[in-house]
mmCIF file of C-alpha atoms in Angstrom:
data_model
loop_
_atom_site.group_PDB
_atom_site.id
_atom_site.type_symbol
_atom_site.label_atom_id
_atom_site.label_comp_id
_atom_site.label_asym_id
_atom_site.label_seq_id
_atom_site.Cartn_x
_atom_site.Cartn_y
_atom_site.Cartn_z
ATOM 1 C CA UNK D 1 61.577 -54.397 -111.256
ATOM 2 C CA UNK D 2 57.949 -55.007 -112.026
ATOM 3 C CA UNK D 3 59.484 -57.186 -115.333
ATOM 4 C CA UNK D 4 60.589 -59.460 -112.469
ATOM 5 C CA UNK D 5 57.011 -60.261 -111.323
ATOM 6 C CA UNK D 6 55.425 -60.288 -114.478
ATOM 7 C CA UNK D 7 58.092 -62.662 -114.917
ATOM 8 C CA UNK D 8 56.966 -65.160 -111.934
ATOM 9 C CA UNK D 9 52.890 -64.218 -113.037
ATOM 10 C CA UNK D 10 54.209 -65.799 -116.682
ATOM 11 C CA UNK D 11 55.822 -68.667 -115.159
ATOM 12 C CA UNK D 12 53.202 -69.987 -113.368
ATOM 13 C CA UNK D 13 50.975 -69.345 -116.222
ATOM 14 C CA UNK D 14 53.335 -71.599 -118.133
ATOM 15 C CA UNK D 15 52.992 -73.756 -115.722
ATOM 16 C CA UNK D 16 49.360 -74.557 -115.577
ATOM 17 C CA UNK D 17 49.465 -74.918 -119.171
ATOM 18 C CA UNK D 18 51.868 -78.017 -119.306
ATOM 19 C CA UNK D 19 50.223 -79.498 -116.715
ATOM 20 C CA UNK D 20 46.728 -79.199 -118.934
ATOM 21 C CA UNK D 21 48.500 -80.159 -122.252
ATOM 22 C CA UNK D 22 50.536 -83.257 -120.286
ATOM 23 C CA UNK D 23 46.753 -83.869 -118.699
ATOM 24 C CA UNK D 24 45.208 -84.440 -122.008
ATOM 25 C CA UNK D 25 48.458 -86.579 -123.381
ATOM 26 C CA UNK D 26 48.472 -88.884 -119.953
ATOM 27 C CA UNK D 27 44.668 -89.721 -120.755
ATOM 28 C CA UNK D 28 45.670 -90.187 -124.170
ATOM 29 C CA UNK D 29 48.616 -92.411 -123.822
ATOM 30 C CA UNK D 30 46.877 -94.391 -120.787
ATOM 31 C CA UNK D 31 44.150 -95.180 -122.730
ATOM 32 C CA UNK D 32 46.332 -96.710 -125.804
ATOM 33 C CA UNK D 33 48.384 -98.627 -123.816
ATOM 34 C CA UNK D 34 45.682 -100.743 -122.120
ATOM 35 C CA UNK D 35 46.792 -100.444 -119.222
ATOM 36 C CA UNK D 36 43.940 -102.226 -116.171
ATOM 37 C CA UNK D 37 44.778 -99.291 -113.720
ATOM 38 C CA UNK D 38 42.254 -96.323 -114.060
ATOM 39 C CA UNK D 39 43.212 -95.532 -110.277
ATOM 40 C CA UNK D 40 46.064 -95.540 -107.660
ATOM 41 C CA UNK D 41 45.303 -96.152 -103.991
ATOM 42 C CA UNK D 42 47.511 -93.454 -101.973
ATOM 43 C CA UNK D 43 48.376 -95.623 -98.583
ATOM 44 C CA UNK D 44 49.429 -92.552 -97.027
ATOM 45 C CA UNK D 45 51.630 -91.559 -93.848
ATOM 46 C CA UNK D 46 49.207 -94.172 -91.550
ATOM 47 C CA UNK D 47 46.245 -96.515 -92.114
ATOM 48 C CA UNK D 48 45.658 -96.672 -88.487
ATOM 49 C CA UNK D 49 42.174 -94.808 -88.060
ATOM 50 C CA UNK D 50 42.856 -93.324 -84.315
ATOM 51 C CA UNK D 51 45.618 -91.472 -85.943
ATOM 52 C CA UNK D 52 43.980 -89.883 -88.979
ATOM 53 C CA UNK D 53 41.898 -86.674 -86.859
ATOM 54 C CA UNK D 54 45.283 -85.728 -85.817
ATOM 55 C CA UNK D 55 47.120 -85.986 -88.998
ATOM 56 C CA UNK D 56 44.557 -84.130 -90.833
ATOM 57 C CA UNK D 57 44.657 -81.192 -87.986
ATOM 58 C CA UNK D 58 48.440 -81.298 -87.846
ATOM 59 C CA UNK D 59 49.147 -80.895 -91.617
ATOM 60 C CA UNK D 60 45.862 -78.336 -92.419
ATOM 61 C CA UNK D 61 47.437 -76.118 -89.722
ATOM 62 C CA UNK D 62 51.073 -76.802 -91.701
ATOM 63 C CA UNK D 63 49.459 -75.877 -94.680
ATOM 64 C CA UNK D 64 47.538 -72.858 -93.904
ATOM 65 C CA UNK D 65 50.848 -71.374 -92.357
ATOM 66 C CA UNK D 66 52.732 -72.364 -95.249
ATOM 67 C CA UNK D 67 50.611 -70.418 -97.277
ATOM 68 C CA UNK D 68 50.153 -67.706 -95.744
ATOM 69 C CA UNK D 69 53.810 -67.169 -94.975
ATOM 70 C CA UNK D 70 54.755 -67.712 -98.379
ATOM 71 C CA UNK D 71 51.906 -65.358 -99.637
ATOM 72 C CA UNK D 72 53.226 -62.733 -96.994
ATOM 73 C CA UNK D 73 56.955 -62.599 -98.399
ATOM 74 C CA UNK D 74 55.831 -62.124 -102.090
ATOM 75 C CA UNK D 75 53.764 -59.411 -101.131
ATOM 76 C CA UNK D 76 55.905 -57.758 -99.081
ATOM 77 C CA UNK D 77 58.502 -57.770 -101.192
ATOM 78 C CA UNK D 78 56.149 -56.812 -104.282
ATOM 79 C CA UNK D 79 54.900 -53.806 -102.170
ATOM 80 C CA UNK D 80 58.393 -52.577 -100.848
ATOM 81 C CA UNK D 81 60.402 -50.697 -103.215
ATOM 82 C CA UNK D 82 63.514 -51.026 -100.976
ATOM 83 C CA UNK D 83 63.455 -54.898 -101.336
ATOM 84 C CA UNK D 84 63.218 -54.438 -105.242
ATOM 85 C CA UNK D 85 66.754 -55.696 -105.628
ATOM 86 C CA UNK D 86 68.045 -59.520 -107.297
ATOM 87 C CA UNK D 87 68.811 -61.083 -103.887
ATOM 88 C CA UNK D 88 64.773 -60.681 -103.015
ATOM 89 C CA UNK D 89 63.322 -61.735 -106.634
ATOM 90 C CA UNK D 90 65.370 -65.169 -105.862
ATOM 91 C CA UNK D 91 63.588 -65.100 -102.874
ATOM 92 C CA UNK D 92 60.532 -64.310 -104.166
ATOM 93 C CA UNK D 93 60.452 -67.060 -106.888
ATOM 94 C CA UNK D 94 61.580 -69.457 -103.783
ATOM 95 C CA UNK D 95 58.267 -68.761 -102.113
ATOM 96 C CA UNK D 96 56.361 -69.282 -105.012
ATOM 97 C CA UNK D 97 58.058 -72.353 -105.830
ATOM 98 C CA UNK D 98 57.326 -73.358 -101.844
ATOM 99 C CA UNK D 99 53.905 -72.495 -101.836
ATOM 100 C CA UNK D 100 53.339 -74.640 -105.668
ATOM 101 C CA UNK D 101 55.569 -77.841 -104.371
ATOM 102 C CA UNK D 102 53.081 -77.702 -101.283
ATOM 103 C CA UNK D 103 50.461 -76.875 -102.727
ATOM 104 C CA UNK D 104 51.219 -80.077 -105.000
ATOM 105 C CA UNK D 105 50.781 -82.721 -102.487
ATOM 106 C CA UNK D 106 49.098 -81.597 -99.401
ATOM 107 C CA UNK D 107 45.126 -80.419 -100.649
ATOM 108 C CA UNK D 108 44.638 -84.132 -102.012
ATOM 109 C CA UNK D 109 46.093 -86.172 -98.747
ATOM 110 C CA UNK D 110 43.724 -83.790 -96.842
ATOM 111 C CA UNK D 111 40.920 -84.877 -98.928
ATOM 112 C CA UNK D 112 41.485 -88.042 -98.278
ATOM 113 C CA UNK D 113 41.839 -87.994 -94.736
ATOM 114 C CA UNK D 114 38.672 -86.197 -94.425
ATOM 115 C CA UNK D 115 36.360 -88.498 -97.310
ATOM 116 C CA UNK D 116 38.310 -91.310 -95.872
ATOM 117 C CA UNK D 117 39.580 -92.125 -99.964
ATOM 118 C CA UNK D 118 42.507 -92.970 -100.758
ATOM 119 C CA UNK D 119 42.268 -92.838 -104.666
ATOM 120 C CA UNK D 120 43.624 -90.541 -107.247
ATOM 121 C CA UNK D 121 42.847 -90.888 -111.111
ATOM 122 C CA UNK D 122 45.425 -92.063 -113.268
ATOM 123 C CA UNK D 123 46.044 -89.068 -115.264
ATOM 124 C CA UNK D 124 45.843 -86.937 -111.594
ATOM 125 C CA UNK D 125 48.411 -89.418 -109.781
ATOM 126 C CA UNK D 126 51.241 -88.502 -112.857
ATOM 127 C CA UNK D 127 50.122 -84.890 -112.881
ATOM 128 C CA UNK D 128 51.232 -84.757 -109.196
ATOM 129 C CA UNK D 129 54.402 -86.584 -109.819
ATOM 130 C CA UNK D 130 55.343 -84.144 -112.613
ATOM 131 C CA UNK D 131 54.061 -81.139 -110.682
ATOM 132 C CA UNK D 132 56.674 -82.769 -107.142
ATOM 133 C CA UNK D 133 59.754 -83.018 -109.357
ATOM 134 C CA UNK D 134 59.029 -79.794 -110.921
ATOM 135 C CA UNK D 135 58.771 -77.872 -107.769
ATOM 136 C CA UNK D 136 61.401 -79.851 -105.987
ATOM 137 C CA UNK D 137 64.102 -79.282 -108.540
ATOM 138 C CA UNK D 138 63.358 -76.310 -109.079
ATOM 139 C CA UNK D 139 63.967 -75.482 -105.113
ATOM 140 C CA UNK D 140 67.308 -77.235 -105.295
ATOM 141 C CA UNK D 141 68.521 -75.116 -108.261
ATOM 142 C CA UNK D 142 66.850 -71.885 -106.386
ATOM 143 C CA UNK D 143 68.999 -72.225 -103.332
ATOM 144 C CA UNK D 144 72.210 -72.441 -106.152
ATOM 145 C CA UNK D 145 71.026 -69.016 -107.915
ATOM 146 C CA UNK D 146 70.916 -67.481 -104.565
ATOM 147 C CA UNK D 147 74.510 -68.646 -103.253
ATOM 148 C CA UNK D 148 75.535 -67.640 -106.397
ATOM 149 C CA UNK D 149 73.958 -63.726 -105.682
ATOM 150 C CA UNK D 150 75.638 -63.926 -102.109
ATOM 151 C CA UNK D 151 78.862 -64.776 -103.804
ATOM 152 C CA UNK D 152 79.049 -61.929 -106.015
ATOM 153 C CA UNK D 153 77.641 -59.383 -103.145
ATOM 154 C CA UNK D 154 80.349 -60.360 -100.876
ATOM 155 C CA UNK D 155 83.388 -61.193 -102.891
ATOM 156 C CA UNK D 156 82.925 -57.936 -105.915
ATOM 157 C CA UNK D 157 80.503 -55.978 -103.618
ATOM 158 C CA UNK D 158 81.765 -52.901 -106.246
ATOM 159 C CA UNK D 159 80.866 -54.880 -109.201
ATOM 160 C CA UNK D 160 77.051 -56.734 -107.669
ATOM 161 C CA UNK D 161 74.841 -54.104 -109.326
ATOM 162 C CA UNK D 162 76.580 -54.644 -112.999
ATOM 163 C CA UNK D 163 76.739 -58.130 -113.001
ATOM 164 C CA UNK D 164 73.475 -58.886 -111.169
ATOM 165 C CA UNK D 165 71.541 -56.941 -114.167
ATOM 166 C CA UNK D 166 67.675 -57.578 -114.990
ATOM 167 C CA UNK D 167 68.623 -59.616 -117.637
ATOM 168 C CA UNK D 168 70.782 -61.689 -115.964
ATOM 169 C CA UNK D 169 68.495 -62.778 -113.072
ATOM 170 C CA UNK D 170 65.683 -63.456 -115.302
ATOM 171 C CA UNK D 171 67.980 -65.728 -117.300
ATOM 172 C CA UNK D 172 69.731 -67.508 -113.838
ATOM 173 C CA UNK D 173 65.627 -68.347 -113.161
ATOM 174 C CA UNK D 174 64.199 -68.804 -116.524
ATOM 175 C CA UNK D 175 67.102 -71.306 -116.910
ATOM 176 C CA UNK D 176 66.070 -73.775 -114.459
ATOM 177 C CA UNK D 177 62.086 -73.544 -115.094
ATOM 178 C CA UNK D 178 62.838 -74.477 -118.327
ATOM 179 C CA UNK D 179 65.984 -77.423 -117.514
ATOM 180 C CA UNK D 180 63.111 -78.835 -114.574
ATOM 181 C CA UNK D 181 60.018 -78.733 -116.727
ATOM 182 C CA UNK D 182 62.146 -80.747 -119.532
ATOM 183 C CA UNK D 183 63.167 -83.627 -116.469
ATOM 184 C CA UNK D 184 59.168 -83.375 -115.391
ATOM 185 C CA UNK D 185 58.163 -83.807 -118.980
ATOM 186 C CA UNK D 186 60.242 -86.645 -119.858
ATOM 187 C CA UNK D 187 59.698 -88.893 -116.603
ATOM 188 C CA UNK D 188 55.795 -88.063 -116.777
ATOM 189 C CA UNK D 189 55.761 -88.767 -120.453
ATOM 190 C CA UNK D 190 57.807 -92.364 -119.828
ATOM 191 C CA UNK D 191 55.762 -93.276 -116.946
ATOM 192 C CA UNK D 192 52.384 -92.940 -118.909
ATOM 193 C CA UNK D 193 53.948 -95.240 -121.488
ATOM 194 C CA UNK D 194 54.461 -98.170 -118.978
ATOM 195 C CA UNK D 195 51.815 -100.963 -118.440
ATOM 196 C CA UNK D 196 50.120 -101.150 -114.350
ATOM 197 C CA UNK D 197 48.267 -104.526 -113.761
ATOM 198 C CA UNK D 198 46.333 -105.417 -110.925
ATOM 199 C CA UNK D 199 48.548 -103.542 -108.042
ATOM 200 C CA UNK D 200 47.669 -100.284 -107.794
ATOM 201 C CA UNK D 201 48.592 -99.463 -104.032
ATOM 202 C CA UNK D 202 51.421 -96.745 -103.592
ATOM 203 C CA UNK D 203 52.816 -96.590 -99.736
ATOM 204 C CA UNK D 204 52.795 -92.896 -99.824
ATOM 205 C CA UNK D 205 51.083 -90.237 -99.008
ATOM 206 C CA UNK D 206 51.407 -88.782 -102.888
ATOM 207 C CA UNK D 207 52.342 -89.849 -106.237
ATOM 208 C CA UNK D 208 55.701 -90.066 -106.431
ATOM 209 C CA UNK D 209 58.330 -91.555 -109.500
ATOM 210 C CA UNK D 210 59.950 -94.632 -107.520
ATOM 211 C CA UNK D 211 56.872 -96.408 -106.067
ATOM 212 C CA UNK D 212 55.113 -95.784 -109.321
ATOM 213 C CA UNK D 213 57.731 -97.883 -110.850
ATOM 214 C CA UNK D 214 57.704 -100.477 -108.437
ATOM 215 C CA UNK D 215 53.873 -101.411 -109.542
ATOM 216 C CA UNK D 216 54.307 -101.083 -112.957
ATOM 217 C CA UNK D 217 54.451 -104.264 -114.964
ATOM 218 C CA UNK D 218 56.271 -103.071 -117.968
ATOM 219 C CA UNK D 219 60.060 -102.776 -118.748
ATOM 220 C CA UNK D 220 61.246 -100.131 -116.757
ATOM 221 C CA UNK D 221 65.386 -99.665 -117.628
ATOM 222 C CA UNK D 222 64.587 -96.253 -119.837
ATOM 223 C CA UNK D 223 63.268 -95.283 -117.050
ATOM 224 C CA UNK D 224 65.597 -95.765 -114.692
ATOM 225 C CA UNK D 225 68.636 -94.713 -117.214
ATOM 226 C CA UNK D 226 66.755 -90.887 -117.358
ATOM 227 C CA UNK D 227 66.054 -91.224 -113.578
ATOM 228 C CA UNK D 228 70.458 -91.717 -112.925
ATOM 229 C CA UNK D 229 71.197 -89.408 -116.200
ATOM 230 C CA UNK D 230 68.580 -86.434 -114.760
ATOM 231 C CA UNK D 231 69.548 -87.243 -111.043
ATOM 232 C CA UNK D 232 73.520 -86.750 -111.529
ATOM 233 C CA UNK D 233 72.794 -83.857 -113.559
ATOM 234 C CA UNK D 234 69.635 -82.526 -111.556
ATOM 235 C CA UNK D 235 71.003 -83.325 -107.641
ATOM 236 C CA UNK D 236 75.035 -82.457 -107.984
ATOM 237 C CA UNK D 237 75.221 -79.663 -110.246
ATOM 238 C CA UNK D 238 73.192 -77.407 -107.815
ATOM 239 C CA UNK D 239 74.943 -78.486 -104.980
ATOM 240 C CA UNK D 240 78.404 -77.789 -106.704
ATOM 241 C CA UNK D 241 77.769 -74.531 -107.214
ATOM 242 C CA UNK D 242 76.642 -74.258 -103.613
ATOM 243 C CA UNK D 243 79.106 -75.614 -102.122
ATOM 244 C CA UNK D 244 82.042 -73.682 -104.618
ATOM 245 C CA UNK D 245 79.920 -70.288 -103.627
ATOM 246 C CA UNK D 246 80.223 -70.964 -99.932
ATOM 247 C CA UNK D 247 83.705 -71.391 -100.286
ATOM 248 C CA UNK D 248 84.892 -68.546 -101.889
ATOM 249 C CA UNK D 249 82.971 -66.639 -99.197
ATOM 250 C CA UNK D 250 84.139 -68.081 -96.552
ATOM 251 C CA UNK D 251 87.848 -67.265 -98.081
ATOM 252 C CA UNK D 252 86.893 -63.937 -98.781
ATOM 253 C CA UNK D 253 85.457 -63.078 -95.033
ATOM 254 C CA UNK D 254 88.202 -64.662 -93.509
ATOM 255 C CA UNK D 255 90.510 -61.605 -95.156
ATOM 256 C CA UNK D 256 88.346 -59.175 -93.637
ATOM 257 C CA UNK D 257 90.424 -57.733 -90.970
ATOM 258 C CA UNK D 258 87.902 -56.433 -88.259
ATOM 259 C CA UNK D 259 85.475 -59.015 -86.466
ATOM 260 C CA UNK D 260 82.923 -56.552 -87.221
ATOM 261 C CA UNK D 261 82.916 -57.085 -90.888
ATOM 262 C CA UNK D 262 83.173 -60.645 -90.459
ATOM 263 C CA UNK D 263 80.121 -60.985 -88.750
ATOM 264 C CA UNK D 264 78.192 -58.341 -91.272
ATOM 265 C CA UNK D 265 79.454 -60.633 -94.507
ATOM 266 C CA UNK D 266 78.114 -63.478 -92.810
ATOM 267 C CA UNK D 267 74.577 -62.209 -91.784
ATOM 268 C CA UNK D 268 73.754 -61.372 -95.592
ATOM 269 C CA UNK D 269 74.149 -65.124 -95.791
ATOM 270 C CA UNK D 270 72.750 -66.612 -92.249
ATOM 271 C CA UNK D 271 69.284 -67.220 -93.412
ATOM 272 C CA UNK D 272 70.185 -69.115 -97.172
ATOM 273 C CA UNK D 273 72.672 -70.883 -95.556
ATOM 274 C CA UNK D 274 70.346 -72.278 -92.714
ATOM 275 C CA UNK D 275 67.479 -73.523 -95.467
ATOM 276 C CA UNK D 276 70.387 -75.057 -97.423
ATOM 277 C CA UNK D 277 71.762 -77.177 -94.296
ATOM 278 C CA UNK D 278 67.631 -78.114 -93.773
ATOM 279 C CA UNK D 279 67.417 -78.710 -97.185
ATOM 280 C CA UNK D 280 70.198 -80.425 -98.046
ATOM 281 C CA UNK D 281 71.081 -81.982 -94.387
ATOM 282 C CA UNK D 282 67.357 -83.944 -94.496
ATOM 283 C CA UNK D 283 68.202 -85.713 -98.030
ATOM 284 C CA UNK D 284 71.508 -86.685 -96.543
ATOM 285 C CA UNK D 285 70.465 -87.919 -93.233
ATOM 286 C CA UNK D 286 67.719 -90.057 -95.123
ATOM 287 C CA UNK D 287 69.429 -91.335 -97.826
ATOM 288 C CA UNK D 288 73.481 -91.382 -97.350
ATOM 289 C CA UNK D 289 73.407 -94.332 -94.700
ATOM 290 C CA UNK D 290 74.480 -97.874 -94.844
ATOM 291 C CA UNK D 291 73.226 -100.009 -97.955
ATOM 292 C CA UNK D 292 70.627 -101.872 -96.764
ATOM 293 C CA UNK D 293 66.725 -102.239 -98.227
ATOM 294 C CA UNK D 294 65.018 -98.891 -98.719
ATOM 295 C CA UNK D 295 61.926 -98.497 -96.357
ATOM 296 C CA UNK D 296 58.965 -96.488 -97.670
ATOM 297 C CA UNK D 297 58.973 -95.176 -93.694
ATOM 298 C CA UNK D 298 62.167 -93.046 -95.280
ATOM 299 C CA UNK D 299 60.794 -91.786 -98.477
ATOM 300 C CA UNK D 300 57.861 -91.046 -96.559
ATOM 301 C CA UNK D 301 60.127 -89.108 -93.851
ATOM 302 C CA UNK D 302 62.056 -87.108 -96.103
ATOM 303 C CA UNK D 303 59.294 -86.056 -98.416
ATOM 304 C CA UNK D 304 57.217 -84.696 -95.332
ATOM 305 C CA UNK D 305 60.536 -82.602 -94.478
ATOM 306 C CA UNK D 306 61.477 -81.505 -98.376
ATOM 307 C CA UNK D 307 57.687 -80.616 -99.228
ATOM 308 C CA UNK D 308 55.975 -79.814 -96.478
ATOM 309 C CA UNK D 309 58.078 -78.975 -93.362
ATOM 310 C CA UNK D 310 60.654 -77.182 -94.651
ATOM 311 C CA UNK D 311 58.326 -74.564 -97.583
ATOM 312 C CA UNK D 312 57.330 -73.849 -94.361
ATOM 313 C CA UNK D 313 59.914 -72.798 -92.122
ATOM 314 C CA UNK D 314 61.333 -71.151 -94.861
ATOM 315 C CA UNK D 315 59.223 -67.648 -94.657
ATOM 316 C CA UNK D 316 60.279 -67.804 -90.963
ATOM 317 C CA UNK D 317 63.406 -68.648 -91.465
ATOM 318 C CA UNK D 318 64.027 -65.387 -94.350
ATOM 319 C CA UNK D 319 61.914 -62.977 -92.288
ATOM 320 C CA UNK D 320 62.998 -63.102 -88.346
ATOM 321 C CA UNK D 321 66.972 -62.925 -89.321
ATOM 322 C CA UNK D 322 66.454 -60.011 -92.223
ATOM 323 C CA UNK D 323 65.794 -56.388 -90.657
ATOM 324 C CA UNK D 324 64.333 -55.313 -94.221
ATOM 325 C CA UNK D 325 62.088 -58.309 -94.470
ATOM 326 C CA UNK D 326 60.453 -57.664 -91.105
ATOM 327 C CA UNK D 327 59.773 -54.047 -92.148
ATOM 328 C CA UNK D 328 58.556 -54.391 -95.241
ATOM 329 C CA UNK D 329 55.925 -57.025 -93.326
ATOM 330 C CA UNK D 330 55.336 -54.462 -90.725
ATOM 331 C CA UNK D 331 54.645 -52.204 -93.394
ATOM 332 C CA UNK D 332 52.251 -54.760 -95.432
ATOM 333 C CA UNK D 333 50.285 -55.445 -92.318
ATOM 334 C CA UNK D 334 49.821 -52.113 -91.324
ATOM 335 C CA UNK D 335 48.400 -50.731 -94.737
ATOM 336 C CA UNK D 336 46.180 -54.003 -95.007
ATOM 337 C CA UNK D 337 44.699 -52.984 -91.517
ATOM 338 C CA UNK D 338 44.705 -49.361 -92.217
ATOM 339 C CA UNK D 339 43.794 -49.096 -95.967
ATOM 340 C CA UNK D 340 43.731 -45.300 -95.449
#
């Protein structure tokens, strides 16, 4: 098992070196393309001053307990033997991925709340947007790997432990870090090529693909063709195997003949299935309503619930329905208050 979190430590290692390497090619390819814009103005959630004191306090205290929860799950379930099993490196790599797509947006809109800036550097503001759409897809595909583990553990309970194997789970992970840093890559590496005039005000709290292309003074159709190719791809294919997961489930507890099993089947599931109806449920609310302009009031909306609000429910959300989790926390508190 300790393959499994060598494999997140190598991940995130991986990680911080695209976003150096696609650092040094941004500054690169900003600087040959002439573009006037060596800054982006982030407008963020309000520009009404009376308001900013409360939205700094409000989202510092959001992101201290999304960190710490998140931190809390890995280590609990790094220090627990018991919890050593596929279901809990899923969940594992879900915190890390919540506490990265966080940790992505929130430490610079705090920063500017408190300085009372609103700029980012060029090369910083696409960093950011490749570092969101990293993190976010990755989340999407994460809640798909686990449905598929609940799947297999309730419908061939006898088969789980052969056909959940090591190798497997690394690859049903390593798969989509590698799918979502090739999406990242490409719209970061498209977006540097475009030309930004004079506008350089984004009416958002962080960098983020759509308003970017909404200043930008260049052609923008390639850009647009990857965003529908990589969003059909990207946005159903998770949600089909959610959704094809779920159902076989559901058909499979429904044969269970005592009420009593029923309800056991179902609680191995209760907590994924509640982030997935968060998850999923916000984008749907937001976006899937009549045609009619987009407001930025929306994007801003649903970004607040993707990548901040819901990263940190999440450690809540795993911990206060799972008996094992709440041990293995008990446990982790108790030996970092007792060390002997």
């Amino acid at each position: 098992m300790s393959s499994y979190y060598y494999f997140i430590i190598s991940k995130a290692a991986e990680c911080i070196s695209i976003v150096y390497i696609l650092g040094r090619y941004v500054s690169y390819v900003g600087q040959d393309n002439h573009t006037s814009v060596s800054e982006f103005l982030l407008l963020g959630l309000s520009e009404r001053p009376d308001q900013q004191l409360l939205l700094f306090g409000l989202f510092l205290s959001m992101y201290i307990v999304t960190i710490v929860g998140n931190l809390l799950i890995i280590l609990a379930i790094y220090s627990d033997s018991h919890l050593h099993t596929p279901m809990y490196f899923f969940l594992s790599n879900l915190s890390f991925v919540d506490l990265c797509q966080v940790s992505t947006t929130m430490p610079k809109m705090l920063i500017n709340i408190l300085t009372h800036s609103k700029t980012i550097p060029y090369a910083g503001c696409l960093i950011q947007m490749y570092s969101f759409h990293l993190f976010g897809t990755m989340d999407s595909f994460l809640l798909a790997v686990m449905a598929y583990d609940r799947f297999v553990a309730i419908c061939h309970p006898l088969r789980y432990a052969t056909i959940m194997s090591p190798r497997l789970c690394v690859l049903l992970v390593g798969g989509p870090w590698g799918i979502t840093n090739l999406q990242s890559v490409v719209h970061t590496s498209l977006m540097a090529k475009l030309t930004f005039c004079a506008d350089n005000k984004i009416p958002h709290f962080f960098c983020d693909l759509m308003p970017l292309l909404k200043l930008s003074c260049s052609d923008t159709h390639i850009n647009e063709l990857m965003i529908l190719v990589f969003g059909i791809f990207m946005g159903i294919s998770p949600l089909v195997c959610i959704l094809l997961s779920y159902i076989c489930i559901f058909c499979a507890v429904l044969r269970v003949p005592s009420a009593e099993g029923k309800r056991k089947a179902f609680s191995t599931c209760g907590s994924h299935l509640t982030v997935v109806l968060l998850f999923y449920g916000t984008i749907f609310a937001v976006y899937l309503q009549p045609s009619g302009p987009t407001s930025p009031e929306k994007d801003k909306a649903a970004a607040v619930m993707c990548a901040v609000v819901i990263p940190m429910l999440n450690p809540f959300i795993y911990s206060l329905r799972n008996r094992d989790m709440k041990g293995a926390l008990r446990k982790l508190i108790s030996k970092t208050s007792d060390p002997q």
